[in-house]
Short mmCIF file of C-alpha atoms and ligand atoms in Angstrom, two decimals:
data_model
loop_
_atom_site.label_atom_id
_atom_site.label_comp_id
_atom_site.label_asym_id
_atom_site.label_seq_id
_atom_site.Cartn_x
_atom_site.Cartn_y
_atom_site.Cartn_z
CA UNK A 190 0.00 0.00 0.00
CA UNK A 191 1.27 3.40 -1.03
CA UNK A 192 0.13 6.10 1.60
CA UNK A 193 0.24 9.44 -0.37
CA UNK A 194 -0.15 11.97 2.52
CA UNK A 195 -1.20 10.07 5.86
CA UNK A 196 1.91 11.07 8.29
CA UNK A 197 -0.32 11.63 11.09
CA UNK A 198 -1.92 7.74 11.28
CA UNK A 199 1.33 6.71 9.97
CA UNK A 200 3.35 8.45 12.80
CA UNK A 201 0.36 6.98 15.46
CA UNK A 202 0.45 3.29 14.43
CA UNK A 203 -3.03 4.05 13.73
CA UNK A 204 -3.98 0.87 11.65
CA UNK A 205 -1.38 -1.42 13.94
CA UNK A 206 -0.59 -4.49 12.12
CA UNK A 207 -3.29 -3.31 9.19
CA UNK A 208 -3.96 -1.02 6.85
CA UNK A 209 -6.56 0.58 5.09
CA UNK A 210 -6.51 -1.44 2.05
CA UNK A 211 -6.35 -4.65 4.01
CA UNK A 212 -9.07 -3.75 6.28
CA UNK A 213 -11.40 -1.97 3.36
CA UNK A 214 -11.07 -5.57 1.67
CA UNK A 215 -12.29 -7.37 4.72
CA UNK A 216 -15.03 -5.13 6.13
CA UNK A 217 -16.50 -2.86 3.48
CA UNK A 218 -16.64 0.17 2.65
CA UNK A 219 -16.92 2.93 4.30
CA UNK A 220 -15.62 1.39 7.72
CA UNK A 221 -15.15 2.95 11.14
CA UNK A 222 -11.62 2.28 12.53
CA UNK A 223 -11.30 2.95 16.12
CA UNK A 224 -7.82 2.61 18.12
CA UNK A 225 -7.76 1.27 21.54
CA UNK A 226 -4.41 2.57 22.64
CA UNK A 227 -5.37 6.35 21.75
CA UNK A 228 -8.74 6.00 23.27
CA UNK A 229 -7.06 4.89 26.25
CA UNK A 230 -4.43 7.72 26.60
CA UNK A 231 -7.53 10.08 26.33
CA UNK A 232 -9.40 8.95 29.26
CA UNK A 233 -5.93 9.32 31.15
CA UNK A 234 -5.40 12.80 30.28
CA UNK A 235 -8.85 13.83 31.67
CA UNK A 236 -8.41 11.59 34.42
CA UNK A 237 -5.24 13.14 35.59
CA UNK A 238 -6.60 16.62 34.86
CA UNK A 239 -6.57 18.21 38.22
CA UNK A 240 -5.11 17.37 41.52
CA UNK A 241 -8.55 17.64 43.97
CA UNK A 242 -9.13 14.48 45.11
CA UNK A 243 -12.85 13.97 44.75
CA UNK A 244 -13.24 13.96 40.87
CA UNK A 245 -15.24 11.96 38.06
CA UNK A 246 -14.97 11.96 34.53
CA UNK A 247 -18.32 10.82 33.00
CA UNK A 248 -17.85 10.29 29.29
CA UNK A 249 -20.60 11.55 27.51
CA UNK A 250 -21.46 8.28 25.57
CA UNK A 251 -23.89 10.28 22.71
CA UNK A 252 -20.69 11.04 21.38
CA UNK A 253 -20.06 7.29 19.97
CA UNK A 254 -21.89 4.42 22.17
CA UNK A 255 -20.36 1.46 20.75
CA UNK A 256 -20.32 -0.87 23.48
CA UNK A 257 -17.16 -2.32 23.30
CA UNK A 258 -15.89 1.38 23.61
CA UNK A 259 -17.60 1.82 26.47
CA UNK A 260 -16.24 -1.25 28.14
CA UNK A 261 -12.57 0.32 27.50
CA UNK A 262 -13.63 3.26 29.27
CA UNK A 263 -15.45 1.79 32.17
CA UNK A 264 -11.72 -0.46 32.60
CA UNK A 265 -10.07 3.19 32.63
CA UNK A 266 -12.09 4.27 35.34
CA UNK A 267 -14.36 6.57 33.96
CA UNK A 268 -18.21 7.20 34.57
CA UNK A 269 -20.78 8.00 32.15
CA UNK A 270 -23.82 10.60 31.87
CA UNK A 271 -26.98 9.65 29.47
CA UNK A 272 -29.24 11.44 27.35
CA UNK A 273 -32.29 8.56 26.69
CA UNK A 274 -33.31 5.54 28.04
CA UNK A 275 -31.33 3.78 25.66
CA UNK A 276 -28.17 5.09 26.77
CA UNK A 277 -29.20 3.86 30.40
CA UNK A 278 -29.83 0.38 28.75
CA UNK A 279 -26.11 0.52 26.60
CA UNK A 280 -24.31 1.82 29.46
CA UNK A 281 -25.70 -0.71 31.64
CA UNK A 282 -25.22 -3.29 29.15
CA UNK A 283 -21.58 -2.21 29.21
CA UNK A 284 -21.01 -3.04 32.90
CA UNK A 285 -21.72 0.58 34.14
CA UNK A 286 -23.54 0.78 37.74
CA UNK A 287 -25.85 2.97 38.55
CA UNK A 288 -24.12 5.20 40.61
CA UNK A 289 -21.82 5.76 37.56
CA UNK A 290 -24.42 6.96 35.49
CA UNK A 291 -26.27 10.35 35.56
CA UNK A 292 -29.26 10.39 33.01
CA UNK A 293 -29.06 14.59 31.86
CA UNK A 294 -32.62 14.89 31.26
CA UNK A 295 -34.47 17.30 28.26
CA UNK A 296 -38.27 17.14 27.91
CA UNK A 297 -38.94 13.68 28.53
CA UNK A 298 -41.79 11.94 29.17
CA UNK A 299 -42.75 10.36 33.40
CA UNK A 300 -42.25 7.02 31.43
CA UNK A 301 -38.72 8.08 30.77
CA UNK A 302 -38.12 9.22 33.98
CA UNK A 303 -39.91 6.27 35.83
CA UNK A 304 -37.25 4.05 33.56
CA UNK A 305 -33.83 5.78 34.92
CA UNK A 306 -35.60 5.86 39.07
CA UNK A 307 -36.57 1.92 38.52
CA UNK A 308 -32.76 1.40 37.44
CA UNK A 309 -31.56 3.31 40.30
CA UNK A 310 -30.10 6.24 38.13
CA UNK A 311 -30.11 9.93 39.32
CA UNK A 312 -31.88 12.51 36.76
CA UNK A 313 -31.07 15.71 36.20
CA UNK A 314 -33.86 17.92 34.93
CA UNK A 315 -33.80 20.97 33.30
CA UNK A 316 -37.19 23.12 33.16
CA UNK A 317 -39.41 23.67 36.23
CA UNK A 318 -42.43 21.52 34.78
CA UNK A 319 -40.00 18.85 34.59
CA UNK A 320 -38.49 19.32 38.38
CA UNK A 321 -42.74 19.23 39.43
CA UNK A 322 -43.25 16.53 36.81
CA UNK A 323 -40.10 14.22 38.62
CA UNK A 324 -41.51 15.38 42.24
CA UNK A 325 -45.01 14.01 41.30
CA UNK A 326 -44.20 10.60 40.30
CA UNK A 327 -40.86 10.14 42.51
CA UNK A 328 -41.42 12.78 45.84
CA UNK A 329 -38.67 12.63 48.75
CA UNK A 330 -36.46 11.19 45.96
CA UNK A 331 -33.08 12.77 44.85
CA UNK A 332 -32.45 15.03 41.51
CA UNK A 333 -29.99 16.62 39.98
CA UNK A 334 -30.59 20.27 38.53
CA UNK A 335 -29.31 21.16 34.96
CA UNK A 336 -28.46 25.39 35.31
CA UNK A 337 -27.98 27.64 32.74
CA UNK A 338 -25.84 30.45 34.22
CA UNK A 339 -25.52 32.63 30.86
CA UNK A 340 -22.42 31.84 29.47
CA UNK A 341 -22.46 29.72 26.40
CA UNK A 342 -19.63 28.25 24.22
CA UNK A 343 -19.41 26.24 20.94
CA UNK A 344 -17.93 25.74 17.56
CA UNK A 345 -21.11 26.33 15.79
CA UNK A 346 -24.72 27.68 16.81
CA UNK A 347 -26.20 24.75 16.89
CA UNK A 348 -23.97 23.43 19.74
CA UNK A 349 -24.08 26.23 22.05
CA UNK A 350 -26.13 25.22 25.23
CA UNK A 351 -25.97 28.02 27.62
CA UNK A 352 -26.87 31.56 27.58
CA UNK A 353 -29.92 33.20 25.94
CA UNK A 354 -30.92 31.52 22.44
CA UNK A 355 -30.74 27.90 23.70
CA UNK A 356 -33.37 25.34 24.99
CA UNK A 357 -31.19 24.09 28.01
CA UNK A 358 -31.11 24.58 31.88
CA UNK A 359 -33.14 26.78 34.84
CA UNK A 360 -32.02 30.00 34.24
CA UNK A 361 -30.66 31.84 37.20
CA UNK A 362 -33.96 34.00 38.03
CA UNK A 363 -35.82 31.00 38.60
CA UNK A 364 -34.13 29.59 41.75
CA UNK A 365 -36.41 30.77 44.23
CA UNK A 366 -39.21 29.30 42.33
CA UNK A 367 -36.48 25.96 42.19
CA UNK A 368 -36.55 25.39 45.34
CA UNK A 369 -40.06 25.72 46.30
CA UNK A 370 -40.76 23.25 44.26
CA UNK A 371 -38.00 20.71 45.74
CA UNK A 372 -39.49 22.40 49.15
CA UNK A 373 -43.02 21.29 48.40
CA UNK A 374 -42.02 17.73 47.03
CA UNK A 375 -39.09 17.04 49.78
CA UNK A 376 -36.61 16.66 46.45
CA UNK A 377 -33.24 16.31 47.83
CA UNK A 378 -31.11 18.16 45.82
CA UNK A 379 -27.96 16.01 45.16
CA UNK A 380 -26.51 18.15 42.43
CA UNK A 381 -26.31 20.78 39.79
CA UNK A 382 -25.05 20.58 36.70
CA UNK A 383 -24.21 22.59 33.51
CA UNK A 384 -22.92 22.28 30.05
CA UNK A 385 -22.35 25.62 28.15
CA UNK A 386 -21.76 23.87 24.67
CA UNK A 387 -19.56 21.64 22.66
CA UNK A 388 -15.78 22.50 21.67
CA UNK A 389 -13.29 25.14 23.68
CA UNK A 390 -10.04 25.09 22.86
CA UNK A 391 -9.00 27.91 25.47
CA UNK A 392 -10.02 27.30 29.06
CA UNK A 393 -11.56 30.95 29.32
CA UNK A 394 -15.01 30.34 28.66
CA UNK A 395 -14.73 26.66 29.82
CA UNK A 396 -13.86 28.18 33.58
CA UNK A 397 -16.03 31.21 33.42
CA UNK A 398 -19.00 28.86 32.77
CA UNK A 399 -17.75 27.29 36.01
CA UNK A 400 -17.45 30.01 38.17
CA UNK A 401 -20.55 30.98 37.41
CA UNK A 402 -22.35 27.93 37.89
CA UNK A 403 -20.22 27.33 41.32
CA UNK A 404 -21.85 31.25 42.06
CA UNK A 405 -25.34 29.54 42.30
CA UNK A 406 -24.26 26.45 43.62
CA UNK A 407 -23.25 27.99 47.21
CA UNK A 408 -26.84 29.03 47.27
CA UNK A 409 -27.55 25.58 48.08
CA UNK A 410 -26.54 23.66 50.76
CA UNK A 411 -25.43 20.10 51.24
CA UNK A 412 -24.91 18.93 47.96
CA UNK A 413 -22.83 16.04 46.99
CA UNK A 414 -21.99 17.12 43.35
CA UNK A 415 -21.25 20.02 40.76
CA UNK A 416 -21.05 18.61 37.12
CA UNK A 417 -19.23 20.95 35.25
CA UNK A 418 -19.97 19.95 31.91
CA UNK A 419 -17.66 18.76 28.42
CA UNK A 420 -16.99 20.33 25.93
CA UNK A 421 -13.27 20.12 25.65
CA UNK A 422 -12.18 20.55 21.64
CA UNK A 423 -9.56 18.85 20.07
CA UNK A 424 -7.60 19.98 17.07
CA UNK A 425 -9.77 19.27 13.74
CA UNK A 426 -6.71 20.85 11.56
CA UNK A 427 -4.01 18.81 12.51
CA UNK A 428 -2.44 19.08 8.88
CA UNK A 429 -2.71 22.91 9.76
CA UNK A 430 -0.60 22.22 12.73
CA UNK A 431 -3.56 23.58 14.99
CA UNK A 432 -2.32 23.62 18.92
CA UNK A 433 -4.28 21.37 21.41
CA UNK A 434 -6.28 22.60 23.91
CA UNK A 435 -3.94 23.21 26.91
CA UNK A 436 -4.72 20.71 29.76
CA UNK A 437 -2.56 21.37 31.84
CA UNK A 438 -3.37 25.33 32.08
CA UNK A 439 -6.85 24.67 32.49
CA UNK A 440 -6.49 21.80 34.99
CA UNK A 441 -4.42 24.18 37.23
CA UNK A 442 -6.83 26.97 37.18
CA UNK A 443 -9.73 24.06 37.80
CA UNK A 444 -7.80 23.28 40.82
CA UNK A 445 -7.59 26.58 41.86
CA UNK A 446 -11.05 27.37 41.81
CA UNK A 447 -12.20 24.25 43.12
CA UNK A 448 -10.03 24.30 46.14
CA UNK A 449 -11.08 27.65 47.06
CA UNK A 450 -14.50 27.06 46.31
CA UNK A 451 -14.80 23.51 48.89
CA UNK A 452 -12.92 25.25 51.65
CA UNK A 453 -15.68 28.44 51.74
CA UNK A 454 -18.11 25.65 51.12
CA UNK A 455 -17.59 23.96 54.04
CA UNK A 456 -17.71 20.30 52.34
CA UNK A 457 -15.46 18.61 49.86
CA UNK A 458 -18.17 17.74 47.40
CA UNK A 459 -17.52 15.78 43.80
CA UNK A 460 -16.80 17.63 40.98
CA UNK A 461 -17.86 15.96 37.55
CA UNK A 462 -16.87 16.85 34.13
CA UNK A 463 -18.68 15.32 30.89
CA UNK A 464 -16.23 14.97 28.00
CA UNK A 465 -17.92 13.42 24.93
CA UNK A 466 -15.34 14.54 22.03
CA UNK A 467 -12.42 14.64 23.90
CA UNK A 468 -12.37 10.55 24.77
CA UNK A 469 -13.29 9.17 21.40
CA UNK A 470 -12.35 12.03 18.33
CA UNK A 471 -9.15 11.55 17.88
CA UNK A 472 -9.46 7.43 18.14
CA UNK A 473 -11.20 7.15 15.31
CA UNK A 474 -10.77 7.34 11.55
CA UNK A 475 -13.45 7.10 8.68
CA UNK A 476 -12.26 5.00 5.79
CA UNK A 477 -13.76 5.19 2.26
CA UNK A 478 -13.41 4.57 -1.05
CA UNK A 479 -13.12 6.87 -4.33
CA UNK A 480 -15.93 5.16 -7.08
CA UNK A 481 -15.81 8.52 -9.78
CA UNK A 482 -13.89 11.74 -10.20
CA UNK A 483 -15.27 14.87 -12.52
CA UNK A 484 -15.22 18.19 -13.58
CA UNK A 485 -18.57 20.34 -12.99
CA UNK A 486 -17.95 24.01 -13.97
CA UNK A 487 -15.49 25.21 -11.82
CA UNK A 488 -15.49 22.44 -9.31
CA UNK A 489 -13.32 19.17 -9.11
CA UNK A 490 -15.46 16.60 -7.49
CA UNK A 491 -14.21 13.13 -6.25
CA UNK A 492 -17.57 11.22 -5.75
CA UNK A 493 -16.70 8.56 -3.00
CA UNK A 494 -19.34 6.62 -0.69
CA UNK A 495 -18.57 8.98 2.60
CA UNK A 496 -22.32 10.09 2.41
CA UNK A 497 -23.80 12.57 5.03
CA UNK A 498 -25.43 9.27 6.08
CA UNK A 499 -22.38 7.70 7.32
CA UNK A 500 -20.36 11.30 8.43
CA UNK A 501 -22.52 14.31 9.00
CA UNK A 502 -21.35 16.51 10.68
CA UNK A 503 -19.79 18.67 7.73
CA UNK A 504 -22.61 19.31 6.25
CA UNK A 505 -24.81 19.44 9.55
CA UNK A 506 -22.14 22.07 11.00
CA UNK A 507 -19.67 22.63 8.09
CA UNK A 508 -17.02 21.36 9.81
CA UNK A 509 -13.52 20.51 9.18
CA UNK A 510 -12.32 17.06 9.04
CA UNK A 511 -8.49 15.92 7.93
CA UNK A 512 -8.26 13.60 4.66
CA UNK A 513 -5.36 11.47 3.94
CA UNK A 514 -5.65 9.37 1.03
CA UNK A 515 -4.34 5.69 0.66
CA UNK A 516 -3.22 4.29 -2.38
CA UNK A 517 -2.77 0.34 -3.61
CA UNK A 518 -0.57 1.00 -6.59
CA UNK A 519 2.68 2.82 -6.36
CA UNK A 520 1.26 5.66 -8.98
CA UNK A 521 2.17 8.97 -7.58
CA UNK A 522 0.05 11.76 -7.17
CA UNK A 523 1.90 14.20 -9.94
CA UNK A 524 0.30 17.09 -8.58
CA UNK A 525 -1.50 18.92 -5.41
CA UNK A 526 -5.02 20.75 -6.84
CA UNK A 527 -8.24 21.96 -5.42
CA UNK A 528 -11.11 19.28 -5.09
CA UNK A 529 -14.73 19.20 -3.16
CA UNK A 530 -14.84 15.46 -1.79
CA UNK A 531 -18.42 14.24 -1.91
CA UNK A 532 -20.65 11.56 -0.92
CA UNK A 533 -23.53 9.19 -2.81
CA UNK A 534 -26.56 10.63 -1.57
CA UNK A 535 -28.69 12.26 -3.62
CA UNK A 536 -28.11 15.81 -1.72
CA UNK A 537 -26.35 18.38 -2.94
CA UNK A 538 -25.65 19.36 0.45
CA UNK A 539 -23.69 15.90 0.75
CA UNK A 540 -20.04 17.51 1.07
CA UNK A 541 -17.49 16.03 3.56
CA UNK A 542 -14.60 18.09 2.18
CA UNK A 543 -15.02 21.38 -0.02
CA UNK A 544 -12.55 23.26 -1.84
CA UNK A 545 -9.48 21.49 -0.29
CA UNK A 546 -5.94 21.33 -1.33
CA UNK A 547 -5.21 17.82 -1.40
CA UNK A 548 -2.44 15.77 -3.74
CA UNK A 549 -4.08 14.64 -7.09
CA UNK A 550 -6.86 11.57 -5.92
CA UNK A 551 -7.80 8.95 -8.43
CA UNK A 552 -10.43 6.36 -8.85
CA UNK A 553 -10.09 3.43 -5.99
CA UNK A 554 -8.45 5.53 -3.61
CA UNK A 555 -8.87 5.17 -0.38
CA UNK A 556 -9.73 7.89 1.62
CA UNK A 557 -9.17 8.21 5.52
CA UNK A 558 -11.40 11.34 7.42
CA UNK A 559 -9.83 12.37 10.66
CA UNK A 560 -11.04 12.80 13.92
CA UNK A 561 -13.80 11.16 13.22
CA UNK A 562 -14.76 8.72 16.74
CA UNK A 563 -17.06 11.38 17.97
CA UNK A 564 -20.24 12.33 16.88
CA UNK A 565 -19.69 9.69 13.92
CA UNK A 566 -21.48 6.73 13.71
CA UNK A 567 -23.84 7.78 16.58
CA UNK A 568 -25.48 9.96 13.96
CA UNK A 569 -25.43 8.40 10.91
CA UNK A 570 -28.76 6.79 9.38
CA UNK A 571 -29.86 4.52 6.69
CA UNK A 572 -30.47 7.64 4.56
CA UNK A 573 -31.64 6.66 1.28
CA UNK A 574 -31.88 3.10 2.58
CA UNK A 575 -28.04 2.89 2.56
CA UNK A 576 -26.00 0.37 5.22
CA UNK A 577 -24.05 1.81 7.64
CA UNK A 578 -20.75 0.60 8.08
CA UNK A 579 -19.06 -1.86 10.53
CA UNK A 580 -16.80 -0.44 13.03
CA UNK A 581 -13.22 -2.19 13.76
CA UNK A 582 -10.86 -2.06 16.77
CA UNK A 583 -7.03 -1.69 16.15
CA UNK A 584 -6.19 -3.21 19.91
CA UNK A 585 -3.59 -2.61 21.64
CA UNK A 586 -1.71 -5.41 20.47
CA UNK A 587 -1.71 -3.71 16.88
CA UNK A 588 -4.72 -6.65 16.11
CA UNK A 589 -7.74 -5.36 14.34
CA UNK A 590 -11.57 -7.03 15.82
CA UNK A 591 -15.30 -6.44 14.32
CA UNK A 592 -17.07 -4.92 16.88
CA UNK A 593 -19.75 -4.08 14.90
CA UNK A 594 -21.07 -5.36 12.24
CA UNK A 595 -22.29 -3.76 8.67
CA UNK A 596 -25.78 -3.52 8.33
CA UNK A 597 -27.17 -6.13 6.17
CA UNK A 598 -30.30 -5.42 3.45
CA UNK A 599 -32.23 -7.38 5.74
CA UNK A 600 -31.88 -5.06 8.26
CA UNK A 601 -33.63 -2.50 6.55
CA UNK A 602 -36.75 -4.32 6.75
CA UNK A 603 -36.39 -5.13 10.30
CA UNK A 604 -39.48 -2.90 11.31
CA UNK A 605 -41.83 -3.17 8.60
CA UNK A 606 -44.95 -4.78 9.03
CA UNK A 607 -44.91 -7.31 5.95
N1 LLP B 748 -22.95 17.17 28.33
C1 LLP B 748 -24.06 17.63 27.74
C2 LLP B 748 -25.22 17.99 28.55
C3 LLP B 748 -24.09 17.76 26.35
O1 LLP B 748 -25.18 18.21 25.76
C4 LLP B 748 -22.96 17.39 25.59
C5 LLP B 748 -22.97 17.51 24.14
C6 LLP B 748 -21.82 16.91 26.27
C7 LLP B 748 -21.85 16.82 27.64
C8 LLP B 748 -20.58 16.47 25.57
O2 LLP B 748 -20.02 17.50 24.82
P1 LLP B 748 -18.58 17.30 24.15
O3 LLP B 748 -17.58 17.12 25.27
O4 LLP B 748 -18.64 16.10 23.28
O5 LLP B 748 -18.35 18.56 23.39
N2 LLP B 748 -22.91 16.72 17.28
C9 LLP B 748 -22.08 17.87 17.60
C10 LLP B 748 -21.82 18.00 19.07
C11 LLP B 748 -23.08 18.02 19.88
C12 LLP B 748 -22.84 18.04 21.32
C13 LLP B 748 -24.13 17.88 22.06
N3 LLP B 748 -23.96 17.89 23.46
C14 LLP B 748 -20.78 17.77 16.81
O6 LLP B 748 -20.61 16.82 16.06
O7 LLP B 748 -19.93 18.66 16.89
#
């Protein structure tokens, strides 16, 4: 195999004793490559992010929930927070308990919340119906409350879950009318939580959001938690040399704030951060294959199957994901030139890499998209009744395993009354 521009996975071991060809041939196309060892160093770094002693990471499994992930997590110690049911049922599946787990509640239904209080799972909720909603069916029981202190943070609009255009948390004004309401139920209130949006890559706004939310939380007393939300970025333009997001800095001016905060506080309570991107981004690699190349007007397009189906977050967000490209004969690439990678669904919209510089790509190509563990196969869909891919583990041991398999055509007709 002839890789034409892939120093980063080449420099990483990425593929271990495989490669992209190899695996393409054996699992389809497009395929989800995850790598064990660099998911693994992930969960350390957060782990080890500050000093205080009383502190969880709970990976935020919506950002990839394959299972055998999660197991690799749960051995590194981590916790988990849930959005559904569902991820309740995965988690659990995965060997979580349910004092690992904190369900981060948004409009849902008494039958959802009945679910996560049967399995023993503490709910956060974020809306005052829902706090009166979870003190009806469950009162003297325990809940979490999801704040939104005004500051909000993200790498696009849509991600952005504090301040004053989103859907999410109690907003500050409302705490008197809070605690009435855990007043006339007997809630206890275990925790509070926040999450101002999805990707920092300077601790500013990451640690304003927390001393803001730490602001409200010394307004109540005895709690056993603060969850300070995830968030943390990682470099999408790693070809571009783009700087990480500095842990150490932040996890020194976390410490500092914590510390300060406990000792006025009068109890050393658990702090709780909820990573999602962070854990699983940079562990994972799309693979796909190049089926047509042409010229339309001004535009060079190289027409592989990386639909919006099975990646979507560039045209969802128009974000930026690295391509490296993979190459069974030794033919070089005689030239670099401007192309728009695109997918096969019938979208125009369906764009995974526009207008990028890239050495000359030719039919059967392989193409690998960066940074692509997190909020990957968790949101792809059988658009235009296409299969989504397997996913494969590159162990530790440089060994490659299935764990997941490719959908089949008769799984398209799995709910279909026929
Ligand atoms: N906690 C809560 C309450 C969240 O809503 C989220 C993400 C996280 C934690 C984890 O955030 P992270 O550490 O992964 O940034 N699909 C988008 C990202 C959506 C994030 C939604 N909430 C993307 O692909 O960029």
């Amino acid at each position: 195999m002839n890789p034409i521009r892939n120093t980063i996975t080449q420099k990483l071991h990425f593929f271990g004793n495989t490669n992209p060809l190899e695996l393409i041939q054996k699992y389809g196309s497009p395929l989800y490559v995850y790598n064990e060892s660099i998911l693994r160093e992930r969960c350390r770094e957060l782990k080890n992010l500050i000093s205080y002693p009383h502190f969880s990471v709970n990976y935020s499994v919506k950002a990839n929930g394959n299972i055998s992930l999660l197991q690799i997590i749960r051995e590194e110690g981590l916790n988990v927070d849930a959005m559904s049911p569902g991820e309740i049922f995965i988690e659990k599946k995965a060997g979580f308990l349910p004092e690992q787990i904190l369900y981060i509640s948004n409009n849902v239904s008494a039958e959802e919340m009945l679910y996560a209080i049967h399995e023993g799972v503490t709910i956060s909720v974020d809306s005052l119906s829902q706090l009166e909603l979870l003190g009806r069916i469950h009162p003297g029981g325990k809940v979490c409350i999801r704040l939104n202190s005004g500051i909000g943070a993200g790498h696009h609009e849509k991600v952005i879950t504090g301040g004053e255009h989103t859907k999410f948390g109690i907003n500050t004004e409302y705490l008197p009318e809070t605690k009435k309401i855990l007043e006339k139920y007997n809630l206890k209130l275990v925790g509070i939580n926040q999450h101002i949006g999805s990707l920092f890559m300077e601790p500013e706004a990451y640690l304003e959001g927390v001393r803001s939310v730490l602001t409200v939380a010394e307004q109540f007393e005895n709690l056993d938690f603060v969850d300070l939300g995830g968030g943390f970025g990682i470099p999408y333009n790693k070809y571009e040399n783009e700087s990480r997001l500095d842990l150490k800095k932040l996890g020194e001016e976390l410490d500092k704030i914590l510390y300060e905060w406990t000792r006025s506080y009068g109890k050393e309570i658990l702090f709780k951060i909820e990573p999602g991107r962070y854990i699983v981004a940079e562990c994972g690699v799309l693979l796909g294959t190049v089926h047509s190349i042409k010229q339309n007007a001004h535009t060079k397009y190289i027409g592989t199957d990386l639909g919006f189906n099975v990646l979507i977050r560039p045209t969802l967000y128009d974000a930026h994901h690295d391509i490296e490209i993979y190459r069974k004969s030794d033919v070089p690439s005689l030239c670099e030139e401007k192309v728009t990678i695109v997918g096969n669904i019938c979208e125009s919209g369906d764009i995974i890499a526009k207008d990028r510089q890239l050495p000359q790509i030719y039919e059967n190509d392989i193409l690998g998209v960066l940074d692509a563990g997190a909020y990957g196969y968790c949101m792809s869909s059988n658009y235009n009744n296409r299969l989504r891919p397997a996913e494969v583990l590159i162990q530790s041991n440089g060994n490659v395993s299935l764990i997941r398999r490719r959908d089949t055509l008769e799984d398209l007709l799995r709910n279909f009354e026929i």
